[in-house]
Amino acid sequence: MANVTLKNISKIYKGGVRAVNNISLEIKDREFVVLVGPSGCGKSTTLRMIAGLEAISEGEIFIDNILVNDVPAKNRDIAMVFQNYALYPHMTVYENLAFGLKLRRYPRREIERRVHEAAEILGLSLDMLQRRPKELSGGERQRVAVGRAIVRKPKVFLFDEPLSNLDAKLRVQMRMELQKLHNRLQSTMIYVTHDQIEALTLGDRIVVMHKGIVQQVADPVSLYERPYNRFVGGFIGSPPMNFLKGTIMAENGDFYFYDKSIKLRILPHYYPRMSTYKGQPVLMGIRPEDIYDKIFAQDARPEFTITATVDVVEPMGAEIFLYLTSGNNNFVVRVSNQDTAAMNQDLQVVFDMSKAHFFDPQTGVTIF
Ligand code: ADP
């Protein structure tokens, strides 16, 4: 059990690439923290610096309040699970699980005990322990890779995209198994993924990264409901948040979001910052589930309703995604599968303006 602290961590690779830029983070004992962001944003580099596989260019890393910058990986009491499993092909599953403990000269009985305990936790049968990795399915191999970390009883588990090589169905199953594992082991876990769904489902807290910089650190609901900037709003959620371009217009003491065919009244709790943006361009962010087909809207007030043209209808089973255009803006709406909107039709849609976000178009940062 351990807490992990990153203080102003940076990684500058040869040639001057700043892969990780001044990250500070406090990961609490037993917390499940997910680092998420697009490919190349510096997630793996951060994880590898925590593991001791990559030298730290600037800053300090503490594990259990002990500075580990100069502690070699093998002495950090950390276990890492990789995307490609990294199993030894010539060894049986049992030998793969036992190998790390043998190297550390654990007594044979203790090795046996720990291997069987890990196999039990992960549902690996006795028969499976005698097979070689190539005789296992992808999901089973990934379980063995996790097992190799479990037998070590490390202070901290690190996962680097561990589910990326599995098919979609297996990924969902392994995701649930990892949740159960965290609940059972009560260990600190740091998990890297580019998949925002994985991040939302697994993380107690999520660290969103972009271009080596932390954009926001928050629990899944806060991240979804209150994105700090345009990047987070667009990265978390599927389909992503809509961003509409327009200006802030003042009329008879009220404020409106305005662009050509769009005029939507802004709710009073947004007003304090609106006067600064009067007449200025802004981006309005709104999630696809916060816009309704007027036919299904409970309280369709005209000041929250606009007309849009249906470009594409995408049935998804339980719901339908409607891709719409109004003036210069395109956006997507999630409606129930009972909606009969058709391509090229003009549709009245109602915006839940209590769910609207406003971003500065220059900085991308939320206005509130
Ligand atoms: P992620 O895990 O988010 O995909 P990485 O941490 O692997 O991102 O990489 C971050 C950035 O650092 C990328 O631009 C990548 O090209 C660069 N990078 C990674 N490893 C090296 C290396 N060994 N030498 C130089 N640049 C690297």
Short mmCIF file of C-alpha atoms in Angstrom, two decimals, residues 87-276:
data_model
loop_
_atom_site.label_atom_id
_atom_site.label_comp_id
_atom_site.label_asym_id
_atom_site.label_seq_id
_atom_site.Cartn_x
_atom_site.Cartn_y
_atom_site.Cartn_z
CA LEU A 87 5.33 -13.36 -21.01
CA TYR A 88 8.25 -15.78 -21.44
CA PRO A 89 7.17 -18.07 -24.32
CA HIS A 90 9.30 -21.07 -23.31
CA MET A 91 7.99 -21.15 -19.72
CA THR A 92 4.69 -22.57 -18.49
CA VAL A 93 2.14 -20.26 -16.95
CA TYR A 94 3.21 -21.47 -13.51
CA GLU A 95 6.86 -20.70 -14.27
CA ASN A 96 5.93 -17.31 -15.68
CA LEU A 97 4.08 -16.47 -12.47
CA ALA A 98 6.86 -17.83 -10.27
CA PHE A 99 9.79 -16.34 -12.14
CA GLY A 100 9.97 -12.93 -10.46
CA LEU A 101 9.73 -14.51 -7.02
CA LYS A 102 12.46 -17.07 -7.83
CA LEU A 103 14.77 -14.26 -8.90
CA ARG A 104 14.16 -12.63 -5.55
CA ARG A 105 14.97 -15.96 -3.84
CA TYR A 106 11.61 -16.52 -2.19
CA PRO A 107 11.27 -19.98 -0.51
CA ARG A 108 9.65 -22.60 -2.77
CA ARG A 109 6.61 -23.04 -0.49
CA GLU A 110 5.93 -19.30 -0.44
CA ILE A 111 6.21 -19.15 -4.24
CA GLU A 112 3.74 -22.02 -4.56
CA ARG A 113 1.34 -20.37 -2.15
CA ARG A 114 1.43 -17.03 -3.94
CA VAL A 115 1.11 -18.52 -7.43
CA HIS A 116 -1.94 -20.53 -6.42
CA GLU A 117 -3.47 -17.55 -4.66
CA ALA A 118 -3.03 -15.39 -7.80
CA ALA A 119 -4.41 -18.17 -10.01
CA GLU A 120 -7.45 -18.41 -7.76
CA ILE A 121 -8.04 -14.64 -7.81
CA LEU A 122 -7.81 -14.59 -11.62
CA GLY A 123 -9.70 -17.82 -12.30
CA LEU A 124 -6.72 -19.62 -13.88
CA SER A 125 -7.29 -23.38 -13.61
CA LEU A 126 -4.62 -25.90 -12.52
CA ASP A 127 -4.57 -27.22 -16.07
CA MET A 128 -3.88 -23.76 -17.39
CA LEU A 129 -0.88 -23.33 -15.09
CA GLN A 130 0.89 -26.12 -16.97
CA ARG A 131 0.35 -24.62 -20.43
CA ARG A 132 2.67 -22.31 -22.32
CA PRO A 133 1.54 -18.79 -23.29
CA LYS A 134 0.96 -19.74 -26.94
CA GLU A 135 -1.64 -22.28 -25.76
CA LEU A 136 -3.73 -19.52 -24.16
CA SER A 137 -6.25 -17.05 -25.57
CA GLY A 138 -5.48 -13.33 -25.54
CA GLY A 139 -7.65 -12.78 -22.47
CA GLU A 140 -5.97 -15.63 -20.59
CA ARG A 141 -2.52 -14.29 -21.43
CA GLN A 142 -3.52 -10.89 -20.13
CA ARG A 143 -4.69 -12.55 -16.92
CA VAL A 144 -1.31 -14.24 -16.54
CA ALA A 145 0.41 -10.90 -17.05
CA VAL A 146 -1.75 -9.42 -14.28
CA GLY A 147 -1.03 -12.52 -12.15
CA ARG A 148 2.68 -11.91 -12.46
CA ALA A 149 2.13 -8.51 -10.91
CA ILE A 150 -0.15 -9.86 -8.15
CA VAL A 151 2.30 -12.50 -6.86
CA ARG A 152 4.80 -9.76 -6.13
CA LYS A 153 2.35 -8.04 -3.73
CA PRO A 154 3.74 -4.68 -4.84
CA LYS A 155 3.08 -1.35 -3.21
CA VAL A 156 1.80 0.04 -6.50
CA PHE A 157 0.39 -1.56 -9.67
CA LEU A 158 1.07 0.18 -12.97
CA PHE A 159 -0.90 -0.72 -16.10
CA ASP A 160 0.15 0.47 -19.56
CA GLU A 161 -2.78 0.02 -21.98
CA PRO A 162 -3.26 -3.58 -20.75
CA LEU A 163 -6.49 -4.20 -22.67
CA SER A 164 -5.58 -2.70 -26.05
CA ASN A 165 -4.81 -6.05 -27.69
CA LEU A 166 -8.12 -7.64 -26.72
CA ASP A 167 -11.30 -7.64 -28.80
CA ALA A 168 -14.12 -5.32 -27.74
CA LYS A 169 -16.15 -7.91 -25.81
CA LEU A 170 -13.17 -9.23 -23.88
CA ARG A 171 -12.08 -5.69 -23.09
CA VAL A 172 -15.39 -5.03 -21.36
CA GLN A 173 -15.07 -8.26 -19.36
CA MET A 174 -11.46 -7.60 -18.34
CA ARG A 175 -12.41 -4.06 -17.36
CA MET A 176 -14.88 -5.48 -14.85
CA GLU A 177 -12.31 -7.98 -13.62
CA LEU A 178 -9.80 -5.21 -13.01
CA GLN A 179 -12.40 -3.32 -11.00
CA LYS A 180 -13.02 -6.40 -8.86
CA LEU A 181 -9.29 -6.91 -8.51
CA HIS A 182 -8.81 -3.38 -7.24
CA ASN A 183 -11.64 -3.87 -4.79
CA ARG A 184 -10.17 -7.13 -3.54
CA LEU A 185 -6.50 -6.10 -3.34
CA GLN A 186 -7.12 -2.55 -2.12
CA SER A 187 -3.85 -1.45 -3.74
CA THR A 188 -2.79 1.77 -5.35
CA MET A 189 -3.21 1.42 -9.11
CA ILE A 190 -2.11 3.76 -11.88
CA TYR A 191 -3.52 2.95 -15.29
CA VAL A 192 -2.72 4.38 -18.71
CA THR A 193 -5.17 4.30 -21.61
CA HIS A 194 -6.16 6.31 -24.68
CA ASP A 195 -9.73 5.05 -24.29
CA GLN A 196 -11.98 7.51 -22.48
CA ILE A 197 -14.61 4.84 -21.72
CA GLU A 198 -11.97 2.75 -19.95
CA ALA A 199 -10.92 5.84 -18.01
CA LEU A 200 -14.49 6.71 -16.96
CA THR A 201 -15.35 3.15 -15.91
CA LEU A 202 -12.14 2.37 -13.99
CA GLY A 203 -10.84 5.57 -12.46
CA ASP A 204 -11.58 6.91 -8.98
CA ARG A 205 -9.85 9.93 -10.45
CA ILE A 206 -8.89 10.66 -14.03
CA VAL A 207 -5.95 12.71 -15.26
CA VAL A 208 -6.59 14.04 -18.77
CA MET A 209 -3.36 14.78 -20.65
CA HIS A 210 -2.71 16.56 -23.93
CA LYS A 211 0.68 17.38 -25.44
CA GLY A 212 2.55 16.48 -22.25
CA ILE A 213 0.41 18.76 -20.09
CA VAL A 214 -2.27 17.84 -17.54
CA GLN A 215 -5.56 19.42 -18.66
CA GLN A 216 -7.76 18.40 -15.72
CA VAL A 217 -7.77 16.01 -12.78
CA ALA A 218 -11.21 15.00 -11.52
CA ASP A 219 -13.56 12.15 -10.67
CA PRO A 220 -15.45 10.74 -13.68
CA VAL A 221 -18.72 12.62 -13.10
CA SER A 222 -17.09 16.02 -12.54
CA LEU A 223 -14.95 15.53 -15.61
CA TYR A 224 -18.01 14.81 -17.70
CA GLU A 225 -20.21 17.53 -16.18
CA ARG A 226 -17.62 20.28 -15.73
CA PRO A 227 -14.82 20.03 -18.29
CA TYR A 228 -12.19 22.68 -17.62
CA ASN A 229 -11.54 23.35 -21.28
CA ARG A 230 -12.58 22.54 -24.80
CA PHE A 231 -10.08 19.70 -25.08
CA VAL A 232 -11.51 17.82 -22.09
CA GLY A 233 -15.10 18.45 -23.23
CA GLY A 234 -14.31 17.05 -26.64
CA PHE A 235 -12.21 14.12 -25.45
CA ILE A 236 -14.48 12.74 -22.74
CA GLY A 237 -17.85 11.46 -23.95
CA SER A 238 -19.00 9.66 -27.08
CA PRO A 239 -20.21 11.10 -29.37
CA PRO A 240 -18.17 14.08 -28.14
CA MET A 241 -19.55 17.34 -26.85
CA ASN A 242 -20.82 19.66 -29.61
CA PHE A 243 -19.08 23.01 -30.02
CA LEU A 244 -21.16 25.72 -31.64
CA LYS A 245 -19.62 28.98 -32.82
CA GLY A 246 -21.50 32.17 -32.07
CA THR A 247 -21.49 35.46 -30.21
CA ILE A 248 -22.96 36.72 -26.96
CA MET A 249 -25.83 39.12 -27.61
CA ALA A 250 -27.53 41.30 -24.98
CA GLU A 251 -31.22 42.15 -25.42
CA ASN A 252 -33.68 43.64 -22.90
CA GLY A 253 -31.49 42.66 -19.96
CA ASP A 254 -31.10 39.07 -21.13
CA PHE A 255 -28.15 37.38 -22.83
CA TYR A 256 -28.39 35.16 -25.89
CA PHE A 257 -26.06 32.84 -27.74
CA TYR A 258 -26.45 33.96 -31.32
CA ASP A 259 -25.37 32.90 -34.81
CA LYS A 260 -27.36 33.31 -38.02
CA SER A 261 -30.19 30.80 -37.59
CA ILE A 262 -29.48 30.20 -33.89
CA LYS A 263 -30.74 32.32 -31.02
CA LEU A 264 -30.76 30.65 -27.61
CA ARG A 265 -31.40 32.39 -24.31
CA ILE A 266 -28.63 31.95 -21.77
CA LEU A 267 -29.75 31.15 -18.22
CA PRO A 268 -29.21 33.83 -15.54
CA HIS A 269 -26.68 31.88 -13.49
CA TYR A 270 -24.21 32.34 -16.36
CA TYR A 271 -24.67 36.14 -16.41
CA PRO A 272 -21.86 37.26 -14.06
CA ARG A 273 -19.19 36.56 -16.71
CA MET A 274 -21.37 37.29 -19.75
CA SER A 275 -21.00 41.07 -19.71
CA THR A 276 -17.26 40.67 -20.42
#
